[in-house]
Amino acid sequence: MDDKSIILENIKECAREHSYGLTPFAERIAAAKLRFFGVENWRNCPCVRDGLHSCISEVCKGDIEHDGVCHCNLYKKAANP
């Protein structure tokens, strides 16, 4: 399995664990995470580098609950939670 696939699987698992869905941009965002951070730091947000935004952080969860999607448009509220 290549590094992008590993990140994408991590993203999918994180979504399942928190009962969120993924947007159609998941593969592109996984590629960006790989370019910017590598596999080791896949949770880091490629859009906002403030130390608060990361995959399923409290800020991310708040965005999903309030806006329906996270800031970088990766995770979304599941249609049937």
PDB file of N, CA and C in Angstrom:
ATOM      1  N   MET A   1       0.855  -1.177   0.000  1.00  0.00           N
ATOM      2  CA  MET A   1       0.000   0.000   0.000  1.00  0.00           C
ATOM      3  C   MET A   1       0.901   1.239   0.000  1.00  0.00           C
ATOM      4  N   ASP A   2       0.608   2.184  -0.878  1.00  0.00           N
ATOM      5  CA  ASP A   2       1.429   3.394  -0.936  1.00  0.00           C
ATOM      6  C   ASP A   2       1.006   4.377   0.166  1.00  0.00           C
ATOM      7  N   ASP A   3       1.818   5.412   0.361  1.00  0.00           N
ATOM      8  CA  ASP A   3       1.601   6.350   1.469  1.00  0.00           C
ATOM      9  C   ASP A   3       0.269   7.093   1.364  1.00  0.00           C
ATOM     10  N   LYS A   4      -0.121   7.489   0.151  1.00  0.00           N
ATOM     11  CA  LYS A   4      -1.403   8.183  -0.013  1.00  0.00           C
ATOM     12  C   LYS A   4      -2.554   7.266   0.385  1.00  0.00           C
ATOM     13  N   SER A   5      -2.471   6.006   0.022  1.00  0.00           N
ATOM     14  CA  SER A   5      -3.520   5.041   0.378  1.00  0.00           C
ATOM     15  C   SER A   5      -3.595   4.837   1.888  1.00  0.00           C
ATOM     16  N   ILE A   6      -2.448   4.849   2.540  1.00  0.00           N
ATOM     17  CA  ILE A   6      -2.415   4.717   3.999  1.00  0.00           C
ATOM     18  C   ILE A   6      -3.134   5.902   4.637  1.00  0.00           C
ATOM     19  N   ILE A   7      -2.837   7.103   4.170  1.00  0.00           N
ATOM     20  CA  ILE A   7      -3.489   8.297   4.708  1.00  0.00           C
ATOM     21  C   ILE A   7      -4.987   8.239   4.440  1.00  0.00           C
ATOM     22  N   LEU A   8      -5.380   7.853   3.246  1.00  0.00           N
ATOM     23  CA  LEU A   8      -6.802   7.772   2.911  1.00  0.00           C
ATOM     24  C   LEU A   8      -7.511   6.754   3.804  1.00  0.00           C
ATOM     25  N   GLU A   9      -6.890   5.630   4.063  1.00  0.00           N
ATOM     26  CA  GLU A   9      -7.482   4.632   4.958  1.00  0.00           C
ATOM     27  C   GLU A   9      -7.595   5.174   6.382  1.00  0.00           C
ATOM     28  N   ASN A  10      -6.589   5.918   6.822  1.00  0.00           N
ATOM     29  CA  ASN A  10      -6.659   6.546   8.153  1.00  0.00           C
ATOM     30  C   ASN A  10      -7.820   7.536   8.228  1.00  0.00           C
ATOM     31  N   ILE A  11      -7.992   8.315   7.167  1.00  0.00           N
ATOM     32  CA  ILE A  11      -9.092   9.280   7.098  1.00  0.00           C
ATOM     33  C   ILE A  11     -10.437   8.543   7.166  1.00  0.00           C
ATOM     34  N   LYS A  12     -10.573   7.468   6.403  1.00  0.00           N
ATOM     35  CA  LYS A  12     -11.816   6.700   6.391  1.00  0.00           C
ATOM     36  C   LYS A  12     -12.109   6.098   7.760  1.00  0.00           C
ATOM     37  N   GLU A  13     -11.083   5.564   8.402  1.00  0.00           N
ATOM     38  CA  GLU A  13     -11.256   4.973   9.727  1.00  0.00           C
ATOM     39  C   GLU A  13     -11.671   6.034  10.743  1.00  0.00           C
ATOM     40  N   CYS A  14     -11.056   7.184  10.676  1.00  0.00           N
ATOM     41  CA  CYS A  14     -11.390   8.294  11.572  1.00  0.00           C
ATOM     42  C   CYS A  14     -12.852   8.706  11.365  1.00  0.00           C
ATOM     43  N   ALA A  15     -13.295   8.766  10.134  1.00  0.00           N
ATOM     44  CA  ALA A  15     -14.688   9.110   9.838  1.00  0.00           C
ATOM     45  C   ALA A  15     -15.631   8.064  10.431  1.00  0.00           C
ATOM     46  N   ARG A  16     -15.309   6.788  10.253  1.00  0.00           N
ATOM     47  CA  ARG A  16     -16.153   5.718  10.799  1.00  0.00           C
ATOM     48  C   ARG A  16     -16.228   5.802  12.315  1.00  0.00           C
ATOM     49  N   GLU A  17     -15.091   6.020  12.962  1.00  0.00           N
ATOM     50  CA  GLU A  17     -15.044   6.075  14.421  1.00  0.00           C
ATOM     51  C   GLU A  17     -15.917   7.191  14.984  1.00  0.00           C
ATOM     52  N   HIS A  18     -16.081   8.266  14.229  1.00  0.00           N
ATOM     53  CA  HIS A  18     -16.832   9.420  14.717  1.00  0.00           C
ATOM     54  C   HIS A  18     -18.179   9.591  14.021  1.00  0.00           C
ATOM     55  N   SER A  19     -18.568   8.592  13.236  1.00  0.00           N
ATOM     56  CA  SER A  19     -19.863   8.590  12.534  1.00  0.00           C
ATOM     57  C   SER A  19     -20.026   9.776  11.585  1.00  0.00           C
ATOM     58  N   TYR A  20     -18.943  10.108  10.878  1.00  0.00           N
ATOM     59  CA  TYR A  20     -18.982  11.154   9.861  1.00  0.00           C
ATOM     60  C   TYR A  20     -18.849  10.519   8.489  1.00  0.00           C
ATOM     61  N   GLY A  21     -19.267  11.253   7.491  1.00  0.00           N
ATOM     62  CA  GLY A  21     -19.059  10.849   6.114  1.00  0.00           C
ATOM     63  C   GLY A  21     -17.861  11.592   5.546  1.00  0.00           C
ATOM     64  N   LEU A  22     -17.515  11.264   4.318  1.00  0.00           N
ATOM     65  CA  LEU A  22     -16.428  11.946   3.612  1.00  0.00           C
ATOM     66  C   LEU A  22     -16.981  12.637   2.376  1.00  0.00           C
ATOM     67  N   THR A  23     -16.403  13.748   2.030  1.00  0.00           N
ATOM     68  CA  THR A  23     -16.792  14.454   0.816  1.00  0.00           C
ATOM     69  C   THR A  23     -16.067  13.822  -0.377  1.00  0.00           C
ATOM     70  N   PRO A  24     -16.435  14.190  -1.594  1.00  0.00           N
ATOM     71  CA  PRO A  24     -15.744  13.671  -2.779  1.00  0.00           C
ATOM     72  C   PRO A  24     -14.283  14.134  -2.888  1.00  0.00           C
ATOM     73  N   PHE A  25     -13.854  15.035  -2.007  1.00  0.00           N
ATOM     74  CA  PHE A  25     -12.496  15.571  -2.067  1.00  0.00           C
ATOM     75  C   PHE A  25     -11.491  14.772  -1.241  1.00  0.00           C
ATOM     76  N   ALA A  26     -11.917  13.663  -0.653  1.00  0.00           N
ATOM     77  CA  ALA A  26     -11.068  12.908   0.269  1.00  0.00           C
ATOM     78  C   ALA A  26      -9.733  12.494  -0.365  1.00  0.00           C
ATOM     79  N   GLU A  27      -9.747  11.990  -1.583  1.00  0.00           N
ATOM     80  CA  GLU A  27      -8.493  11.557  -2.210  1.00  0.00           C
ATOM     81  C   GLU A  27      -7.549  12.720  -2.451  1.00  0.00           C
ATOM     82  N   ARG A  28      -8.079  13.844  -2.900  1.00  0.00           N
ATOM     83  CA  ARG A  28      -7.230  15.019  -3.138  1.00  0.00           C
ATOM     84  C   ARG A  28      -6.649  15.560  -1.832  1.00  0.00           C
ATOM     85  N   ILE A  29      -7.450  15.553  -0.796  1.00  0.00           N
ATOM     86  CA  ILE A  29      -6.964  16.040   0.491  1.00  0.00           C
ATOM     87  C   ILE A  29      -5.925  15.082   1.063  1.00  0.00           C
ATOM     88  N   ALA A  30      -6.117  13.780   0.868  1.00  0.00           N
ATOM     89  CA  ALA A  30      -5.111  12.805   1.302  1.00  0.00           C
ATOM     90  C   ALA A  30      -3.782  13.066   0.588  1.00  0.00           C
ATOM     91  N   ALA A  31      -3.833  13.378  -0.698  1.00  0.00           N
ATOM     92  CA  ALA A  31      -2.612  13.678  -1.455  1.00  0.00           C
ATOM     93  C   ALA A  31      -1.937  14.944  -0.919  1.00  0.00           C
ATOM     94  N   ALA A  32      -2.731  15.949  -0.581  1.00  0.00           N
ATOM     95  CA  ALA A  32      -2.175  17.191  -0.027  1.00  0.00           C
ATOM     96  C   ALA A  32      -1.543  16.931   1.335  1.00  0.00           C
ATOM     97  N   LYS A  33      -2.199  16.153   2.164  1.00  0.00           N
ATOM     98  CA  LYS A  33      -1.652  15.814   3.476  1.00  0.00           C
ATOM     99  C   LYS A  33      -0.311  15.091   3.320  1.00  0.00           C
ATOM    100  N   LEU A  34      -0.218  14.200   2.345  1.00  0.00           N
ATOM    101  CA  LEU A  34       1.041  13.497   2.099  1.00  0.00           C
ATOM    102  C   LEU A  34       2.131  14.470   1.686  1.00  0.00           C
ATOM    103  N   ARG A  35       1.829  15.364   0.758  1.00  0.00           N
ATOM    104  CA  ARG A  35       2.822  16.345   0.290  1.00  0.00           C
ATOM    105  C   ARG A  35       3.303  17.259   1.409  1.00  0.00           C
ATOM    106  N   PHE A  36       2.376  17.739   2.206  1.00  0.00           N
ATOM    107  CA  PHE A  36       2.725  18.714   3.241  1.00  0.00           C
ATOM    108  C   PHE A  36       3.303  18.095   4.510  1.00  0.00           C
ATOM    109  N   PHE A  37       2.781  16.926   4.910  1.00  0.00           N
ATOM    110  CA  PHE A  37       3.091  16.416   6.240  1.00  0.00           C
ATOM    111  C   PHE A  37       3.648  15.000   6.297  1.00  0.00           C
ATOM    112  N   GLY A  38       3.448  14.209   5.249  1.00  0.00           N
ATOM    113  CA  GLY A  38       3.872  12.814   5.292  1.00  0.00           C
ATOM    114  C   GLY A  38       2.886  11.962   6.074  1.00  0.00           C
ATOM    115  N   VAL A  39       3.128  10.678   6.081  1.00  0.00           N
ATOM    116  CA  VAL A  39       2.230   9.730   6.731  1.00  0.00           C
ATOM    117  C   VAL A  39       2.189   9.956   8.244  1.00  0.00           C
ATOM    118  N   GLU A  40       3.317  10.280   8.828  1.00  0.00           N
ATOM    119  CA  GLU A  40       3.407  10.398  10.285  1.00  0.00           C
ATOM    120  C   GLU A  40       2.495  11.486  10.844  1.00  0.00           C
ATOM    121  N   ASN A  41       2.291  12.543  10.110  1.00  0.00           N
ATOM    122  CA  ASN A  41       1.497  13.683  10.588  1.00  0.00           C
ATOM    123  C   ASN A  41       0.242  13.893   9.745  1.00  0.00           C
ATOM    124  N   TRP A  42      -0.380  12.808   9.327  1.00  0.00           N
ATOM    125  CA  TRP A  42      -1.517  12.872   8.409  1.00  0.00           C
ATOM    126  C   TRP A  42      -2.704  13.646   8.973  1.00  0.00           C
ATOM    127  N   ARG A  43      -2.826  13.733  10.290  1.00  0.00           N
ATOM    128  CA  ARG A  43      -3.967  14.443  10.889  1.00  0.00           C
ATOM    129  C   ARG A  43      -3.889  15.961  10.696  1.00  0.00           C
ATOM    130  N   ASN A  44      -2.716  16.494  10.449  1.00  0.00           N
ATOM    131  CA  ASN A  44      -2.573  17.949  10.297  1.00  0.00           C
ATOM    132  C   ASN A  44      -3.449  18.466   9.169  1.00  0.00           C
ATOM    133  N   CYS A  45      -3.955  19.665   9.351  1.00  0.00           N
ATOM    134  CA  CYS A  45      -4.843  20.285   8.364  1.00  0.00           C
ATOM    135  C   CYS A  45      -4.008  21.016   7.311  1.00  0.00           C
ATOM    136  N   PRO A  46      -4.203  20.714   6.031  1.00  0.00           N
ATOM    137  CA  PRO A  46      -3.450  21.413   4.985  1.00  0.00           C
ATOM    138  C   PRO A  46      -3.987  22.820   4.707  1.00  0.00           C
ATOM    139  N   CYS A  47      -5.150  23.160   5.256  1.00  0.00           N
ATOM    140  CA  CYS A  47      -5.774  24.452   4.979  1.00  0.00           C
ATOM    141  C   CYS A  47      -5.453  25.516   6.023  1.00  0.00           C
ATOM    142  N   VAL A  48      -5.451  25.113   7.279  1.00  0.00           N
ATOM    143  CA  VAL A  48      -5.241  26.051   8.383  1.00  0.00           C
ATOM    144  C   VAL A  48      -4.148  25.479   9.277  1.00  0.00           C
ATOM    145  N   ARG A  49      -3.091  26.217   9.436  1.00  0.00           N
ATOM    146  CA  ARG A  49      -1.983  25.735  10.262  1.00  0.00           C
ATOM    147  C   ARG A  49      -1.899  26.587  11.530  1.00  0.00           C
ATOM    148  N   ASP A  50      -2.896  26.397  12.377  1.00  0.00           N
ATOM    149  CA  ASP A  50      -2.963  27.195  13.597  1.00  0.00           C
ATOM    150  C   ASP A  50      -2.786  26.365  14.860  1.00  0.00           C
ATOM    151  N   GLY A  51      -2.543  25.083  14.720  1.00  0.00           N
ATOM    152  CA  GLY A  51      -2.396  24.218  15.879  1.00  0.00           C
ATOM    153  C   GLY A  51      -3.728  23.769  16.466  1.00  0.00           C
ATOM    154  N   LEU A  52      -4.826  24.301  15.970  1.00  0.00           N
ATOM    155  CA  LEU A  52      -6.153  23.934  16.465  1.00  0.00           C
ATOM    156  C   LEU A  52      -6.892  23.012  15.502  1.00  0.00           C
ATOM    157  N   HIS A  53      -6.685  23.221  14.214  1.00  0.00           N
ATOM    158  CA  HIS A  53      -7.358  22.428  13.197  1.00  0.00           C
ATOM    159  C   HIS A  53      -6.540  21.177  12.890  1.00  0.00           C
ATOM    160  N   SER A  54      -7.177  20.034  13.010  1.00  0.00           N
ATOM    161  CA  SER A  54      -6.607  18.756  12.589  1.00  0.00           C
ATOM    162  C   SER A  54      -7.774  17.784  12.479  1.00  0.00           C
ATOM    163  N   CYS A  55      -7.549  16.652  11.858  1.00  0.00           N
ATOM    164  CA  CYS A  55      -8.640  15.697  11.658  1.00  0.00           C
ATOM    165  C   CYS A  55      -9.313  15.346  12.975  1.00  0.00           C
ATOM    166  N   ILE A  56     -10.580  15.686  13.031  1.00  0.00           N
ATOM    167  CA  ILE A  56     -11.471  15.400  14.145  1.00  0.00           C
ATOM    168  C   ILE A  56     -11.027  16.056  15.455  1.00  0.00           C
ATOM    169  N   SER A  57     -10.371  17.191  15.361  1.00  0.00           N
ATOM    170  CA  SER A  57     -10.100  17.986  16.560  1.00  0.00           C
ATOM    171  C   SER A  57     -11.423  18.587  17.033  1.00  0.00           C
ATOM    172  N   GLU A  58     -11.434  19.185  18.197  1.00  0.00           N
ATOM    173  CA  GLU A  58     -12.650  19.821  18.699  1.00  0.00           C
ATOM    174  C   GLU A  58     -13.117  20.927  17.748  1.00  0.00           C
ATOM    175  N   VAL A  59     -12.170  21.669  17.180  1.00  0.00           N
ATOM    176  CA  VAL A  59     -12.524  22.725  16.227  1.00  0.00           C
ATOM    177  C   VAL A  59     -13.167  22.113  14.980  1.00  0.00           C
ATOM    178  N   CYS A  60     -12.589  21.026  14.501  1.00  0.00           N
ATOM    179  CA  CYS A  60     -13.117  20.331  13.322  1.00  0.00           C
ATOM    180  C   CYS A  60     -14.529  19.806  13.602  1.00  0.00           C
ATOM    181  N   LYS A  61     -14.714  19.166  14.760  1.00  0.00           N
ATOM    182  CA  LYS A  61     -16.044  18.659  15.125  1.00  0.00           C
ATOM    183  C   LYS A  61     -17.062  19.803  15.185  1.00  0.00           C
ATOM    184  N   GLY A  62     -16.648  20.930  15.737  1.00  0.00           N
ATOM    185  CA  GLY A  62     -17.542  22.077  15.810  1.00  0.00           C
ATOM    186  C   GLY A  62     -17.948  22.569  14.434  1.00  0.00           C
ATOM    187  N   ASP A  63     -16.981  22.626  13.512  1.00  0.00           N
ATOM    188  CA  ASP A  63     -17.293  23.025  12.130  1.00  0.00           C
ATOM    189  C   ASP A  63     -18.299  22.058  11.496  1.00  0.00           C
ATOM    190  N   ILE A  64     -18.079  20.769  11.699  1.00  0.00           N
ATOM    191  CA  ILE A  64     -18.967  19.759  11.106  1.00  0.00           C
ATOM    192  C   ILE A  64     -20.378  19.907  11.666  1.00  0.00           C
ATOM    193  N   GLU A  65     -20.478  20.063  12.972  1.00  0.00           N
ATOM    194  CA  GLU A  65     -21.803  20.187  13.592  1.00  0.00           C
ATOM    195  C   GLU A  65     -22.493  21.493  13.188  1.00  0.00           C
ATOM    196  N   HIS A  66     -21.739  22.567  13.084  1.00  0.00           N
ATOM    197  CA  HIS A  66     -22.318  23.876  12.758  1.00  0.00           C
ATOM    198  C   HIS A  66     -22.568  24.058  11.262  1.00  0.00           C
ATOM    199  N   ASP A  67     -21.561  23.695  10.443  1.00  0.00           N
ATOM    200  CA  ASP A  67     -21.618  23.962   9.001  1.00  0.00           C
ATOM    201  C   ASP A  67     -21.949  22.742   8.147  1.00  0.00           C
ATOM    202  N   GLY A  68     -21.906  21.568   8.743  1.00  0.00           N
ATOM    203  CA  GLY A  68     -22.161  20.345   7.983  1.00  0.00           C
ATOM    204  C   GLY A  68     -20.909  19.703   7.419  1.00  0.00           C
ATOM    205  N   VAL A  69     -19.821  20.470   7.341  1.00  0.00           N
ATOM    206  CA  VAL A  69     -18.526  19.956   6.867  1.00  0.00           C
ATOM    207  C   VAL A  69     -17.417  20.621   7.672  1.00  0.00           C
ATOM    208  N   CYS A  70     -16.248  19.980   7.687  1.00  0.00           N
ATOM    209  CA  CYS A  70     -15.106  20.602   8.351  1.00  0.00           C
ATOM    210  C   CYS A  70     -14.521  21.700   7.461  1.00  0.00           C
ATOM    211  N   HIS A  71     -13.611  22.459   8.007  1.00  0.00           N
ATOM    212  CA  HIS A  71     -13.051  23.620   7.310  1.00  0.00           C
ATOM    213  C   HIS A  71     -12.462  23.260   5.948  1.00  0.00           C
ATOM    214  N   CYS A  72     -11.739  22.152   5.860  1.00  0.00           N
ATOM    215  CA  CYS A  72     -11.096  21.816   4.579  1.00  0.00           C
ATOM    216  C   CYS A  72     -11.988  20.955   3.681  1.00  0.00           C
ATOM    217  N   ASN A  73     -13.258  20.780   4.089  1.00  0.00           N
ATOM    218  CA  ASN A  73     -14.234  20.072   3.260  1.00  0.00           C
ATOM    219  C   ASN A  73     -13.864  18.606   3.050  1.00  0.00           C
ATOM    220  N   LEU A  74     -13.394  17.974   4.124  1.00  0.00           N
ATOM    221  CA  LEU A  74     -13.041  16.551   4.082  1.00  0.00           C
ATOM    222  C   LEU A  74     -14.132  15.716   4.740  1.00  0.00           C
ATOM    223  N   TYR A  75     -14.439  16.004   5.998  1.00  0.00           N
ATOM    224  CA  TYR A  75     -15.459  15.276   6.745  1.00  0.00           C
ATOM    225  C   TYR A  75     -16.781  16.015   6.683  1.00  0.00           C
ATOM    226  N   LYS A  76     -17.872  15.253   6.714  1.00  0.00           N
ATOM    227  CA  LYS A  76     -19.197  15.861   6.707  1.00  0.00           C
ATOM    228  C   LYS A  76     -20.110  15.061   7.635  1.00  0.00           C
ATOM    229  N   LYS A  77     -21.214  15.685   7.998  1.00  0.00           N
ATOM    230  CA  LYS A  77     -22.211  14.952   8.782  1.00  0.00           C
ATOM    231  C   LYS A  77     -22.703  13.793   7.945  1.00  0.00           C
ATOM    232  N   ALA A  78     -22.850  12.655   8.583  1.00  0.00           N
ATOM    233  CA  ALA A  78     -23.353  11.472   7.875  1.00  0.00           C
ATOM    234  C   ALA A  78     -24.831  11.663   7.576  1.00  0.00           C
ATOM    235  N   ALA A  79     -25.246  11.165   6.442  1.00  0.00           N
ATOM    236  CA  ALA A  79     -26.657  11.294   6.037  1.00  0.00           C
ATOM    237  C   ALA A  79     -27.571  10.529   6.990  1.00  0.00           C
ATOM    238  N   ASN A  80     -27.133   9.344   7.396  1.00  0.00           N
ATOM    239  CA  ASN A  80     -27.907   8.518   8.332  1.00  0.00           C
ATOM    240  C   ASN A  80     -27.024   8.116   9.495  1.00  0.00           C
ATOM    241  N   PRO A  81     -26.901   8.991  10.495  1.00  0.00           N
ATOM    242  CA  PRO A  81     -26.014   8.671  11.622  1.00  0.00           C
ATOM    243  C   PRO A  81     -26.445   7.462  12.402  1.00  0.00           C
TER     244      PRO A  81
END
